[in-house]
Amino acid sequence: MKHKKWIKMPNGKLVRRRPDRLSLFLAENEPLLSMGTGSVYSLDGIEQTQNQHQGDHTRGYDNRNFAGCEVTIMGAGSVGSHLARALGAAGLLMNSIDYKKVQLKHTLGNRTIYDSTLVGQKKVFALKKKVEHDFPGAKVDPYPYNVGEIPNVELKSMFARSLVVVLAIDDPVQIVRISDLAYPIVELIQVAMHAGGLSGHIAVCVPFAAPCLRCTLNISGSQDIRRLDSEPANSLDIVTVVQQAARIAIDIMCSKITGQHITRWDTSKNLIYIANTKHEKISPDGPGIRFESSQKRPGCPICNSH
Amino acid sequence: MSGNSLVLAGQKSRFSTPAIGQTVVRMPPSPMVLQTLMQTLANLNAKVDALATRPVQVVEVRPVEVSPVEVRHVEVKQVEVKPKENAPQQKVDRKSLWDIFD
C-alpha cells in the first residue's frame, strides 16, 4: 500500500508525513540476531543457550536473514503455488514465471492455492495477490511469460541473482534447458509429482558438487521425460512433497547466507523420493521418504564440462 | 554550484560582526635543530658528490648458449573408469521419475 504524502490532522490541517523517528530508532538499534553467535532467542525475548537446543535443526533460523533475498520459482501450478506459499513466511523476493491463467479446475479441492475469485487471472498475478496478502514482507515479482520465450541471457541474469532456483514445471524441453543453464550458476531444486500423486521427487543440483539433473534422473534428453496432463491427485499428497522441497530450499539458502553447514540432511544424497503410500522397496509399511545419492555419468556434457 | 562563500554559509548580506584578525607569532628555531639539519644536508651533499665522481663500471654479459631439447611423444594408456565397488545401491528406479506433473 502506498503511503500518502500528507496526513489530515483532527483540526483539518494537512501535515506532511515524516518518518517515524521511534520506528527508525528501534530498527537501527535492534539486537543483532545473527546465526552462529552462540545463542538463540526465543519468541519471548529470553536468551537461551545452544546446549538446550542440541539437535534442533531449526536452531538459529530467523526470517530476517532472508529479507530481500531472491529466489526464482519456475511454474505457478499446483507445486509452484503451494511452494511459494510454503516459502512465504521467509519474507523472500520470489520471481514467479508462468504464462497460464487460473481455471476453475485449479481451484477445486485445494489443488492450487488459488480460489474461485482469481479464475481468469494470470497465475503469477494471482500468486502475487495471495502470497503478499497472507505474508506481509514477502514479495512476488510476476513474470507472465512462457519460460521457453525467455532468452538464455535473461534467465542467467535471474539465476545469478537468486539464492536458489526451483523448477516446478512439467515441460520436458524446458526442464532440461533450464537445468543445463542453471547448473554452473546456482543451486537448482526440481520438484515433481508422479502418477496419481502417489509419490514425488526432489532433485537437488549443486553446482560442481552434485550431479546435474540429467545424471540425477538418468535421462539422455528431454525425450525421456513424459508430461502427465490433468493428472488426478490428492492435494495433501502434493503439499507433502512441496513441504519437503521448501525445507530443503530454506536449508540451502540459510547455509548460503550464514556459511553454516547443512546438518538436517545428508547433502551427498541429492535425490529425495517421497512415497505418499506404501512402496515395495522404499517404505513397505506406509508413506516414507528416501534420500539417495547420484553419480556423475562419465562423458556427461553438463557435469564434466565445468 | 556557487563558489561564493556567502551563499554557502546561507548569508544574504555581509557579516554584521567584524572579523577579528589573528597575528601569528613565530618562534625562532632552536640551534640544535638547525645544527642537525645542516649536518644532514652536508652528508647528502657528500653522497651526491661521491656518486658524480665515481668511475664508469663495465659489466660483461656472456651470450646464453641454447642447447636443443629432444621432444618425444608420450604414450598415455586409456584409463578405464570402473564404478565404485562400495557405491551405495540405488533403490529408487530412476525411470519412475520420468512421468511427472506439476
mmCIF file of N, CA and C in Angstrom, chain A residues 78-79 168 170 193-194 216-219 224-226 228 271 292-294, chain B residues 81 84 87-102:
data_model
loop_
_atom_site.group_PDB
_atom_site.id
_atom_site.type_symbol
_atom_site.label_atom_id
_atom_site.label_comp_id
_atom_site.label_asym_id
_atom_site.label_seq_id
_atom_site.Cartn_x
_atom_site.Cartn_y
_atom_site.Cartn_z
ATOM 1 N N SER A 78 0.196 -26.368 -9.362
ATOM 2 C CA SER A 78 -0.078 -26.905 -8.028
ATOM 3 C C SER A 78 1.192 -26.932 -7.185
ATOM 4 N N VAL A 79 2.289 -27.413 -7.754
ATOM 5 C CA VAL A 79 3.541 -27.475 -6.996
ATOM 6 C C VAL A 79 4.097 -26.068 -6.756
ATOM 7 N N ALA A 168 9.482 -26.072 -11.047
ATOM 8 C CA ALA A 168 8.188 -26.712 -10.789
ATOM 9 C C ALA A 168 7.350 -26.680 -12.057
ATOM 10 N N ASP A 170 6.412 -28.868 -15.937
ATOM 11 C CA ASP A 170 6.391 -30.230 -16.472
ATOM 12 C C ASP A 170 6.689 -30.275 -17.974
ATOM 13 N N MET A 193 5.720 -34.253 -9.234
ATOM 14 C CA MET A 193 4.818 -35.282 -8.725
ATOM 15 C C MET A 193 4.731 -36.398 -9.756
ATOM 16 N N HIS A 194 4.502 -37.610 -9.256
ATOM 17 C CA HIS A 194 4.377 -38.746 -10.159
ATOM 18 C C HIS A 194 2.899 -39.125 -10.322
ATOM 19 N N THR A 216 21.177 -37.045 -12.451
ATOM 20 C CA THR A 216 20.372 -37.421 -11.288
ATOM 21 C C THR A 216 19.158 -38.238 -11.710
ATOM 22 N N LEU A 217 18.508 -37.803 -12.787
ATOM 23 C CA LEU A 217 17.329 -38.532 -13.262
ATOM 24 C C LEU A 217 17.708 -39.649 -14.229
ATOM 25 N N ASN A 218 18.981 -39.697 -14.597
ATOM 26 C CA ASN A 218 19.492 -40.689 -15.549
ATOM 27 C C ASN A 218 18.754 -40.599 -16.898
ATOM 28 N N ILE A 219 18.646 -39.399 -17.399
ATOM 29 C CA ILE A 219 17.997 -39.194 -18.698
ATOM 30 C C ILE A 219 19.061 -38.775 -19.717
ATOM 31 N N ASP A 224 13.043 -38.294 -22.783
ATOM 32 C CA ASP A 224 12.798 -39.337 -21.777
ATOM 33 C C ASP A 224 11.701 -38.942 -20.795
ATOM 34 N N ILE A 225 11.503 -37.621 -20.634
ATOM 35 C CA ILE A 225 10.512 -37.156 -19.647
ATOM 36 C C ILE A 225 9.138 -37.086 -20.305
ATOM 37 N N ARG A 226 8.132 -37.552 -19.566
ATOM 38 C CA ARG A 226 6.771 -37.530 -20.112
ATOM 39 C C ARG A 226 5.878 -36.705 -19.190
ATOM 40 N N LEU A 228 2.407 -35.481 -17.593
ATOM 41 C CA LEU A 228 1.081 -36.013 -17.272
ATOM 42 C C LEU A 228 0.116 -34.833 -17.164
ATOM 43 N N LEU A 271 18.963 -36.875 -4.299
ATOM 44 C CA LEU A 271 17.632 -37.242 -4.797
ATOM 45 C C LEU A 271 16.771 -37.653 -3.620
ATOM 46 N N GLU A 292 18.735 -40.422 -1.560
ATOM 47 C CA GLU A 292 19.632 -41.299 -2.313
ATOM 48 C C GLU A 292 20.652 -40.458 -3.083
ATOM 49 N N SER A 293 21.877 -40.968 -3.178
ATOM 50 C CA SER A 293 22.911 -40.231 -3.909
ATOM 51 C C SER A 293 22.856 -40.581 -5.393
ATOM 52 N N SER A 294 23.455 -39.740 -6.201
ATOM 53 C CA SER A 294 23.518 -39.971 -7.645
ATOM 54 C C SER A 294 24.970 -39.847 -8.079
ATOM 55 N N VAL B 81 37.295 -46.408 -16.678
ATOM 56 C CA VAL B 81 36.554 -45.979 -15.488
ATOM 57 C C VAL B 81 35.652 -47.105 -15.035
ATOM 58 N N LYS B 84 32.467 -47.531 -8.617
ATOM 59 C CA LYS B 84 32.989 -47.812 -7.281
ATOM 60 C C LYS B 84 32.358 -49.088 -6.731
ATOM 61 N N ALA B 87 29.888 -48.352 -3.902
ATOM 62 C CA ALA B 87 28.867 -47.340 -4.183
ATOM 63 C C ALA B 87 27.526 -47.819 -3.627
ATOM 64 N N PRO B 88 26.776 -46.921 -3.009
ATOM 65 C CA PRO B 88 25.512 -47.347 -2.414
ATOM 66 C C PRO B 88 24.527 -47.827 -3.481
ATOM 67 N N GLN B 89 23.819 -48.848 -3.103
ATOM 68 C CA GLN B 89 22.850 -49.412 -4.055
ATOM 69 C C GLN B 89 21.641 -48.478 -4.157
ATOM 70 N N GLN B 90 21.243 -48.228 -5.386
ATOM 71 C CA GLN B 90 20.121 -47.319 -5.586
ATOM 72 C C GLN B 90 18.816 -48.109 -5.577
ATOM 73 N N LYS B 91 17.948 -47.711 -4.660
ATOM 74 C CA LYS B 91 16.650 -48.393 -4.585
ATOM 75 C C LYS B 91 15.604 -47.715 -5.456
ATOM 76 N N VAL B 92 15.795 -46.421 -5.682
ATOM 77 C CA VAL B 92 14.807 -45.675 -6.466
ATOM 78 C C VAL B 92 15.046 -45.945 -7.949
ATOM 79 N N ASP B 93 14.038 -46.461 -8.591
ATOM 80 C CA ASP B 93 14.130 -46.700 -10.027
ATOM 81 C C ASP B 93 14.031 -45.346 -10.732
ATOM 82 N N ARG B 94 15.124 -44.935 -11.364
ATOM 83 C CA ARG B 94 15.152 -43.589 -11.946
ATOM 84 C C ARG B 94 14.130 -43.420 -13.065
ATOM 85 N N LYS B 95 13.756 -44.532 -13.690
ATOM 86 C CA LYS B 95 12.749 -44.415 -14.762
ATOM 87 C C LYS B 95 11.385 -44.010 -14.203
ATOM 88 N N SER B 96 11.192 -44.301 -12.905
ATOM 89 C CA SER B 96 9.890 -43.947 -12.315
ATOM 90 C C SER B 96 9.781 -42.441 -12.079
ATOM 91 N N LEU B 97 10.899 -41.720 -12.283
ATOM 92 C CA LEU B 97 10.886 -40.267 -12.080
ATOM 93 C C LEU B 97 10.604 -39.519 -13.376
ATOM 94 N N TRP B 98 10.396 -40.256 -14.436
ATOM 95 C CA TRP B 98 10.302 -39.599 -15.743
ATOM 96 C C TRP B 98 8.881 -39.144 -16.097
ATOM 97 N N ASP B 99 7.869 -39.778 -15.500
ATOM 98 C CA ASP B 99 6.485 -39.378 -15.783
ATOM 99 C C ASP B 99 6.034 -38.434 -14.682
ATOM 100 N N ILE B 100 5.893 -37.161 -15.035
ATOM 101 C CA ILE B 100 5.656 -36.162 -13.975
ATOM 102 C C ILE B 100 4.527 -35.204 -14.326
ATOM 103 N N PHE B 101 4.033 -34.552 -13.289
ATOM 104 C CA PHE B 101 3.155 -33.386 -13.494
ATOM 105 C C PHE B 101 3.526 -32.356 -12.451
ATOM 106 N N ASP B 102 3.103 -31.114 -12.724
ATOM 107 C CA ASP B 102 3.461 -30.031 -11.788
ATOM 108 C C ASP B 102 2.235 -29.451 -11.146
#
